[in-house]
Coordinates of N, CA and C in Angstrom, one line a residue:
X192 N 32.9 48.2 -21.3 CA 32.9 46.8 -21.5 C 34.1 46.1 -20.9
X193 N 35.3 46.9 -21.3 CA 36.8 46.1 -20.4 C 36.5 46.1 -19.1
X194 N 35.8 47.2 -18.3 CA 35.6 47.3 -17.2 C 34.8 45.9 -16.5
X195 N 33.3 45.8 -17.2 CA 33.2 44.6 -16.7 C 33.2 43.5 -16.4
X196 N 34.4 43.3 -18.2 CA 35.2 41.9 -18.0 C 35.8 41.7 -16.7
X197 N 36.2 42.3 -16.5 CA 37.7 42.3 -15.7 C 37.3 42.3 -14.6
X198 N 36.4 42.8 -13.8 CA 35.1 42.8 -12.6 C 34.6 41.2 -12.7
X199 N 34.2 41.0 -13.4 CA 33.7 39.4 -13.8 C 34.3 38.5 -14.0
X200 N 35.6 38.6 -14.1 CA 36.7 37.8 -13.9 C 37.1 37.9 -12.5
X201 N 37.7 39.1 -11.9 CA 37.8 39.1 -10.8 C 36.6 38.4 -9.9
X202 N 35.3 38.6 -10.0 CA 34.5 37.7 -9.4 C 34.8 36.4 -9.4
X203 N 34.8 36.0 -10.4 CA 34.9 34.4 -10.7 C 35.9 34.2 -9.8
X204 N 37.1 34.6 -9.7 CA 38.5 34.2 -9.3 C 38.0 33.9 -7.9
X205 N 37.6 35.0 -7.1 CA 37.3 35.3 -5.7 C 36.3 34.6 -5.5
X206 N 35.3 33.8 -6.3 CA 34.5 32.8 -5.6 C 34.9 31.4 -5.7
X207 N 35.9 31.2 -7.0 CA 36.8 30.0 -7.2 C 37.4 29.6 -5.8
X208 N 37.9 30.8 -5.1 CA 39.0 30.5 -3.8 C 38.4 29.9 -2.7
X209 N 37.0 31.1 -2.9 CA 36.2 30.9 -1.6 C 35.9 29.2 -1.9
X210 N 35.1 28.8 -2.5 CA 35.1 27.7 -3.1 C 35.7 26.3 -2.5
X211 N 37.4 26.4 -3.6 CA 38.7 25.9 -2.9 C 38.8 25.8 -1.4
X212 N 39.0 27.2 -0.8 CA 39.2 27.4 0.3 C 38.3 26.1 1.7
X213 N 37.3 26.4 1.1 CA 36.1 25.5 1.9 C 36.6 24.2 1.9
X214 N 36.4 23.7 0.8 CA 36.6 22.6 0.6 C 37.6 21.8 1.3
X215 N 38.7 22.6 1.4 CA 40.5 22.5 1.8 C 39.5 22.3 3.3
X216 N 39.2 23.2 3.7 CA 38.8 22.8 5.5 C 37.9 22.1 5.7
X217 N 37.2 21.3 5.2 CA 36.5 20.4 5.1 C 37.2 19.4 4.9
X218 N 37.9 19.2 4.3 CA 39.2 17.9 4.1 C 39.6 18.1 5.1
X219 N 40.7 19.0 5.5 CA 41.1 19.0 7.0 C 40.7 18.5 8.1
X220 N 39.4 19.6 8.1 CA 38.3 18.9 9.4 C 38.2 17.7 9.8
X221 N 37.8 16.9 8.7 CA 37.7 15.7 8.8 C 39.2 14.8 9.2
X222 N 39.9 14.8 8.7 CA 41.4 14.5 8.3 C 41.7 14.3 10.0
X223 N 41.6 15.5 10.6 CA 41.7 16.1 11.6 C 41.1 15.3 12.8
X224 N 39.8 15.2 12.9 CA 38.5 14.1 13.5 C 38.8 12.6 13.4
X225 N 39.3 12.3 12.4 CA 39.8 10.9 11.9 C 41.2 10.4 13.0
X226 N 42.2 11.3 13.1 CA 43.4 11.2 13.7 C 43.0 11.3 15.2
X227 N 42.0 12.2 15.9 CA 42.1 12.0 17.2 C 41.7 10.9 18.0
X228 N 42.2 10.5 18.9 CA 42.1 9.4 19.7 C 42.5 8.5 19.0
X229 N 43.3 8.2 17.9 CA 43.7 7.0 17.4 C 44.4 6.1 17.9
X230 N 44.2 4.8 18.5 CA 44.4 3.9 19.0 C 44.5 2.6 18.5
X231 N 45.6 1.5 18.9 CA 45.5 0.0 18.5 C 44.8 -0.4 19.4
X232 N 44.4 -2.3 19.1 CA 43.4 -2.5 20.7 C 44.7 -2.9 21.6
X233 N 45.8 -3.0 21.0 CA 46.8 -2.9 22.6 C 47.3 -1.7 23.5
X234 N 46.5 -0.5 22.9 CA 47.0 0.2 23.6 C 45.7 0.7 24.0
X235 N 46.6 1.8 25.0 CA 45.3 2.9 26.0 C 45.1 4.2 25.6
X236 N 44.0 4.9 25.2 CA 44.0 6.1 25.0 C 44.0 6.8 26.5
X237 N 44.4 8.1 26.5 CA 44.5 8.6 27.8 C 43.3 10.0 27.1
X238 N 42.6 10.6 28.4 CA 41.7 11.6 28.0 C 41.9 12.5 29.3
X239 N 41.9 13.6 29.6 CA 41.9 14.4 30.4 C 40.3 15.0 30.8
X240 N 40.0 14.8 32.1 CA 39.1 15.2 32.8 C 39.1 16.2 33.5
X241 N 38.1 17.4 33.0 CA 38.7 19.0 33.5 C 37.0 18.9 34.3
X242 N 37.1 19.5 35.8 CA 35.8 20.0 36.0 C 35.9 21.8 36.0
X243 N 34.7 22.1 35.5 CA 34.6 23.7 35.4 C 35.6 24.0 34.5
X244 N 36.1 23.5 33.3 CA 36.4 24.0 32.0 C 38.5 23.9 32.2
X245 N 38.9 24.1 33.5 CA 40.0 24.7 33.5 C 40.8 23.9 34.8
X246 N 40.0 23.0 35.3 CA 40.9 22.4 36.4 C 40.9 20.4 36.2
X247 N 42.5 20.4 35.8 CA 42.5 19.0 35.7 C 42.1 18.2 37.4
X248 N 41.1 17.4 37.1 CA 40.5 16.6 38.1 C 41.3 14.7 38.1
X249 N 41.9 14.2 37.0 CA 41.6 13.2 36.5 C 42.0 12.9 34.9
X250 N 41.6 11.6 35.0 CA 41.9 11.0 33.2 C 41.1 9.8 33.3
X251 N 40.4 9.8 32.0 CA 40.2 8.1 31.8 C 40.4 7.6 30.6
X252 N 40.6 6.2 30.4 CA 41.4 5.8 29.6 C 40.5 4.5 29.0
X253 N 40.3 5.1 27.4 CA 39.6 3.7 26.6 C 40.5 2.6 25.9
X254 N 39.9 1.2 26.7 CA 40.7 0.1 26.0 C 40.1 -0.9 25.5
X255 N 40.5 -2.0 24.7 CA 39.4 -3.0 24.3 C 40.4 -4.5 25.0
X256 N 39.3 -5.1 25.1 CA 39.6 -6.3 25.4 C 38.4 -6.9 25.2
X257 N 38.9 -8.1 24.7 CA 37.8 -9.2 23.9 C 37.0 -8.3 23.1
X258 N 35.7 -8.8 23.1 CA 34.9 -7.7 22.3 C 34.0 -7.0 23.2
X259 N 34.8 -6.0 23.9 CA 34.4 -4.9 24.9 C 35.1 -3.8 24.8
X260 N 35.0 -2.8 24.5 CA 35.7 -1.1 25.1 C 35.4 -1.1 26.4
X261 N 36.4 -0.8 27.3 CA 36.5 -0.3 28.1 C 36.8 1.3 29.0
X262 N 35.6 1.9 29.4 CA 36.1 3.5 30.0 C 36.3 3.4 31.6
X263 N 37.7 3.5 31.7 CA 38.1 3.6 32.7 C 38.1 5.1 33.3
X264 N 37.5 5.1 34.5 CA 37.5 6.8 35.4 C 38.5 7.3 36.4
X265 N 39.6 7.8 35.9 CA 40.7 7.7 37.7 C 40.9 8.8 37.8
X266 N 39.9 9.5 39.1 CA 40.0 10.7 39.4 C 41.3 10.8 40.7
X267 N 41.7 12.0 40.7 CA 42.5 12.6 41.4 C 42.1 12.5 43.4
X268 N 42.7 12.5 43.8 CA 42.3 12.5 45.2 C 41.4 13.5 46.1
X269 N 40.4 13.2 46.3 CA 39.7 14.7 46.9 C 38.1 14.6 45.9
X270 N 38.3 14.2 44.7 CA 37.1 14.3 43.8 C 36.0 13.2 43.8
X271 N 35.1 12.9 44.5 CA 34.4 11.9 44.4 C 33.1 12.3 43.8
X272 N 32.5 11.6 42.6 CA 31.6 11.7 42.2 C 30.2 11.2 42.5
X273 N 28.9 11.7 42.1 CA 27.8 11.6 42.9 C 27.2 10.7 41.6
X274 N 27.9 11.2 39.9 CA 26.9 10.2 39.2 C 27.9 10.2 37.8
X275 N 27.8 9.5 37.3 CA 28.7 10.0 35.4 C 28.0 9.4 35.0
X276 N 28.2 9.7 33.6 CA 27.4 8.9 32.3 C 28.3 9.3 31.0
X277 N 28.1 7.9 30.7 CA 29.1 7.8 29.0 C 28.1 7.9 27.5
X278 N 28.6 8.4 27.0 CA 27.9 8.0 25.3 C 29.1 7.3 24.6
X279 N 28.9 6.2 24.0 CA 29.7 5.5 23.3 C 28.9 5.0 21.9
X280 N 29.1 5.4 20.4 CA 28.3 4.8 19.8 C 28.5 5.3 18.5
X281 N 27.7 4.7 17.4 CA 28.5 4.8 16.0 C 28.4 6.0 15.6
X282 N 26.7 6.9 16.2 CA 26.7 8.5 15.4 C 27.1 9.3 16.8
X283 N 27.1 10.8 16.5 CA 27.4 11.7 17.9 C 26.2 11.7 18.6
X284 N 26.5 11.7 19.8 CA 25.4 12.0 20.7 C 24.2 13.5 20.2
X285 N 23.0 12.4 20.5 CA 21.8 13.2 19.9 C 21.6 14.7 20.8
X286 N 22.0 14.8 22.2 CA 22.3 15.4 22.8 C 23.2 15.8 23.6
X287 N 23.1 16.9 24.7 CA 24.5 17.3 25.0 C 23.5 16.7 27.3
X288 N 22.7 16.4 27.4 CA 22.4 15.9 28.7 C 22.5 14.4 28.6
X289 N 23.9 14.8 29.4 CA 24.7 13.4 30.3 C 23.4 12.4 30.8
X290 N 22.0 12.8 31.6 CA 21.0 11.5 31.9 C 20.3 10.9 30.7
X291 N 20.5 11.3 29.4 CA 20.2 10.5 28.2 C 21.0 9.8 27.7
X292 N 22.5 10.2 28.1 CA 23.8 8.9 27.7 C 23.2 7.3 28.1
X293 N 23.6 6.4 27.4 CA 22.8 5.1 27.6 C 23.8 4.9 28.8
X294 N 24.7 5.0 28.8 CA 25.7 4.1 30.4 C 25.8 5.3 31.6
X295 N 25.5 4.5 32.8 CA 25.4 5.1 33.8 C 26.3 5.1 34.7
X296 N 26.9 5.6 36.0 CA 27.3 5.0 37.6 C 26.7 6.0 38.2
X297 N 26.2 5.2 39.6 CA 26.1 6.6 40.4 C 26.4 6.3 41.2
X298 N 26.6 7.0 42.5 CA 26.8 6.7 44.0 C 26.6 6.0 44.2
X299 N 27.5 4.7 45.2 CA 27.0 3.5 45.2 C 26.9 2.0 44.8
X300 N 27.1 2.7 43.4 CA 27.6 1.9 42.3 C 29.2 1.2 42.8
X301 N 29.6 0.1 42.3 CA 30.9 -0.1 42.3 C 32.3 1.1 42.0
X302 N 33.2 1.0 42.8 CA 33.9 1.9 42.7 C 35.3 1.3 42.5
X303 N 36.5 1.4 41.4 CA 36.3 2.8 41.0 C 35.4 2.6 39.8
X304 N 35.3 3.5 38.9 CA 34.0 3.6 37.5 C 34.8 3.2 36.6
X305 N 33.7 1.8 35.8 CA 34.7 1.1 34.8 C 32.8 0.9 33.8
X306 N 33.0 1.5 32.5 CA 31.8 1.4 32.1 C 32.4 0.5 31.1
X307 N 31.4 -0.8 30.4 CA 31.6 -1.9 29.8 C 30.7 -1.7 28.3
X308 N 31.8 -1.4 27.4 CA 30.6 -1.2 26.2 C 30.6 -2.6 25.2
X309 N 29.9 -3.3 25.0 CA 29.5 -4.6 23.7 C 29.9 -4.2 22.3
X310 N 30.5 -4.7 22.0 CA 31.1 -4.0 20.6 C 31.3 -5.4 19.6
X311 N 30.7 -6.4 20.4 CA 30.4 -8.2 19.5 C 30.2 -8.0 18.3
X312 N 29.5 -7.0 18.2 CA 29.1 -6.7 16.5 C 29.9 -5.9 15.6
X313 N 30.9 -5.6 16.5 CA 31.8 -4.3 15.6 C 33.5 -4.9 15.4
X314 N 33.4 -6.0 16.4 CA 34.9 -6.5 16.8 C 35.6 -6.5 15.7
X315 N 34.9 -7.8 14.8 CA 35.8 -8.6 13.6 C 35.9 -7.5 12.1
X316 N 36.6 -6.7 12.5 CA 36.3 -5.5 11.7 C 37.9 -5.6 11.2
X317 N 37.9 -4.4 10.0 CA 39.3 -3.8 10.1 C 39.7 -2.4 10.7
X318 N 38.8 -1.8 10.6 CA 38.9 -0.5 11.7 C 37.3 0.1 11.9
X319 N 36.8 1.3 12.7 CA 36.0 1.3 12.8 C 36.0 2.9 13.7
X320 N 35.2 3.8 14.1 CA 35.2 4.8 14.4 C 33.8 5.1 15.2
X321 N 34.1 4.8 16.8 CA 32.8 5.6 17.8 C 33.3 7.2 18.2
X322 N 31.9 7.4 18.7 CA 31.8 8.5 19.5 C 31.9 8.8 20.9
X323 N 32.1 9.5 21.5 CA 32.4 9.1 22.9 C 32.2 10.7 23.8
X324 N 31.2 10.7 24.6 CA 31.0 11.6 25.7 C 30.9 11.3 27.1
X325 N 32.0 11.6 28.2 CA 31.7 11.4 29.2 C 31.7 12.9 30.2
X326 N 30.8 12.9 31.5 CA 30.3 13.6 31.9 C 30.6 13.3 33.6
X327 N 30.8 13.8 34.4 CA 30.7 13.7 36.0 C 30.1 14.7 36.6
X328 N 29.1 14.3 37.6 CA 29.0 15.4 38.8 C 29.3 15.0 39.7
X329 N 30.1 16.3 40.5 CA 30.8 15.8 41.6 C 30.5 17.1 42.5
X330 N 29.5 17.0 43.5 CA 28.9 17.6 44.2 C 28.2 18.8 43.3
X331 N 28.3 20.1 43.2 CA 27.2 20.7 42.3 C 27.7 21.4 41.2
X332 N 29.3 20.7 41.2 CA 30.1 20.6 39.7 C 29.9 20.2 38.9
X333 N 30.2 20.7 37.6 CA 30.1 19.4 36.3 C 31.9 19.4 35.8
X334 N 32.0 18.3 35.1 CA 33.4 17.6 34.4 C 33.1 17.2 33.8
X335 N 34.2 16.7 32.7 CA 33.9 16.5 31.3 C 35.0 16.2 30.8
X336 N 35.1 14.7 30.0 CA 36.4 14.7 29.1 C 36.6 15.8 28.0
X337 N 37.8 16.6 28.2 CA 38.1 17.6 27.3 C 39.7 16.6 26.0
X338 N 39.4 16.1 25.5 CA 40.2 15.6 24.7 C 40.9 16.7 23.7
X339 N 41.6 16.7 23.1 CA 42.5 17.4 21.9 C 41.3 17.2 20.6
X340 N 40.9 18.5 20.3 CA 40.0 18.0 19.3 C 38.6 17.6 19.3
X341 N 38.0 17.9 20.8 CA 36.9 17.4 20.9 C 36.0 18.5 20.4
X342 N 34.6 18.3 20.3 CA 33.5 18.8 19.4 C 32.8 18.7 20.4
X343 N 31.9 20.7 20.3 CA 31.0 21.2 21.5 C 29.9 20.8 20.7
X344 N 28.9 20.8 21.6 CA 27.2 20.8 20.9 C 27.0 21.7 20.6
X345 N 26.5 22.2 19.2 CA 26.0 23.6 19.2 C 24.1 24.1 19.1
X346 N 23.7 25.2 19.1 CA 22.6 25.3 19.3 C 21.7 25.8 17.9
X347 N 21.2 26.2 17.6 CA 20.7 26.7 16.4 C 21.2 27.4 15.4
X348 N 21.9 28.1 16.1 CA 22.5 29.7 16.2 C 23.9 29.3 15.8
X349 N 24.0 27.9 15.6 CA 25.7 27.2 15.7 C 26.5 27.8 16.8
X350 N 25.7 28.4 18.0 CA 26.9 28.6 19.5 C 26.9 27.5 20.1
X351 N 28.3 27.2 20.8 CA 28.5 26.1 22.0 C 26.9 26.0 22.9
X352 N 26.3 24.8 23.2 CA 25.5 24.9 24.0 C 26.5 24.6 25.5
X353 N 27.7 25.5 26.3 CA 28.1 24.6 27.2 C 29.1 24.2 27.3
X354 N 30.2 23.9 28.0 CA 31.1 23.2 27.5 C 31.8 22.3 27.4
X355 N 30.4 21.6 28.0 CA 30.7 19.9 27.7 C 31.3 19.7 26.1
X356 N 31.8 18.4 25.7 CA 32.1 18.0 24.5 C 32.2 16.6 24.3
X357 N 32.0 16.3 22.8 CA 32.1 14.7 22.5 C 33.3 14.6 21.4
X358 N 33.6 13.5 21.0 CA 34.6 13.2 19.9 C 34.8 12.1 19.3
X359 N 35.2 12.0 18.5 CA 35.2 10.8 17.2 C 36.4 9.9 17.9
X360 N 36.3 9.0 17.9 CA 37.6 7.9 18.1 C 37.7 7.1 17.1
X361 N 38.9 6.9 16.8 CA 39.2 6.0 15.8 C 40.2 4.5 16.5
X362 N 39.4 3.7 15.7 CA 40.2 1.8 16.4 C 40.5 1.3 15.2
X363 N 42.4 1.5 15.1 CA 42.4 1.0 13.7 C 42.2 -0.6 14.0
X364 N 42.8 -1.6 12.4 CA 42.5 -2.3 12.8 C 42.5 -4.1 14.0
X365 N 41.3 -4.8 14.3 CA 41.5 -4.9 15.6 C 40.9 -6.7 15.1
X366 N 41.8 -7.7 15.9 CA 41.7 -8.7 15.5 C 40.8 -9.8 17.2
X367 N 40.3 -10.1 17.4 CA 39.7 -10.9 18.5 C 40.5 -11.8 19.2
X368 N 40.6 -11.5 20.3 CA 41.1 -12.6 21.3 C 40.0 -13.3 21.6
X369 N 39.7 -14.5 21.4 CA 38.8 -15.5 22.0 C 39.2 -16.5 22.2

């Protein structure tokens, strides 16, 4: 009978933690998601653009003005792209294929790449938090903003589909120039 008090306490304790434990990284997580890309609208976030996972190509940098975000693309010398596409928007991108991102450039397009997001409805805010995926091909390459913190797609199975990524931004808060 002592025996399986004491077993049954020990249980309890060890699912108490497990428990705790979750929880604590769930707070984190988030905590964690919340802080990156944090930005005033006077300033610029900078992002790092890696093609093939491991070679910096570039940076681009999100800014607001009036009631617009702006994603600025300034690749390195030598890298010219054939097409990009951004996701900018209140939930994560429903997918991980850059031709379903709502904003486009391709070849052609004005150069250099300055994508123009509407945010009229989100301006007069006190803070507010998008999503953000951007993507390049640049001849039969892919690139990808790799930020600190960013979040892969995963597949059923919860593996990376890939290693493209998207990320939470945070805009504390932001008063209108008009």
């Amino acid at each position: 009978m002592k025996k399986t008090i004491v077993l049954l306490a020990v249980g309890i304790l060890m699912l108490s933690g497990i428990f705790l434990s979750s929880c604590v990284k769930e707070e984190s997580k988030s905590e964690v998601l919340a802080q990156k890309g944090s930005l005033k609208t006077d300033e610029t976030s900078y992002l790092p653009i890696y093609m093939g996972q491991n070679t910096l190509i570039g940076e681009a940098f999100i800014t607001i003005e009036n009631d617009q975000i702006l994603v600025s693309v300034n690749l390195n010398e030598g890298y010219i792209p054939n097409e990009a596409h951004l996701y900018a928007g209140e939930t994560p991108p429903p997918s991980s294929a850059p031709g379903q991102f709502p904003y486009h450039w391709y070849e052609g397009d004005p150069f250099p790449i300055v994508f123009t997001v509407d945010i009229s409805d989100w301006y007069e805010c006190d803070a507010f938090e998008w999503y953000f995926a951007l993507h390049l091909a640049i001849g039969n390459e892919t690139a990808w903003i790799l930020p600190e913190g960013g979040i892969n797609w995963l597949n059923k199975k919860g593996k990376p589909t890939g290693w493209g990524q998207y990320f939470l931004h945070y805009f504390e808060a932001c008063t209108p120039v008009r």
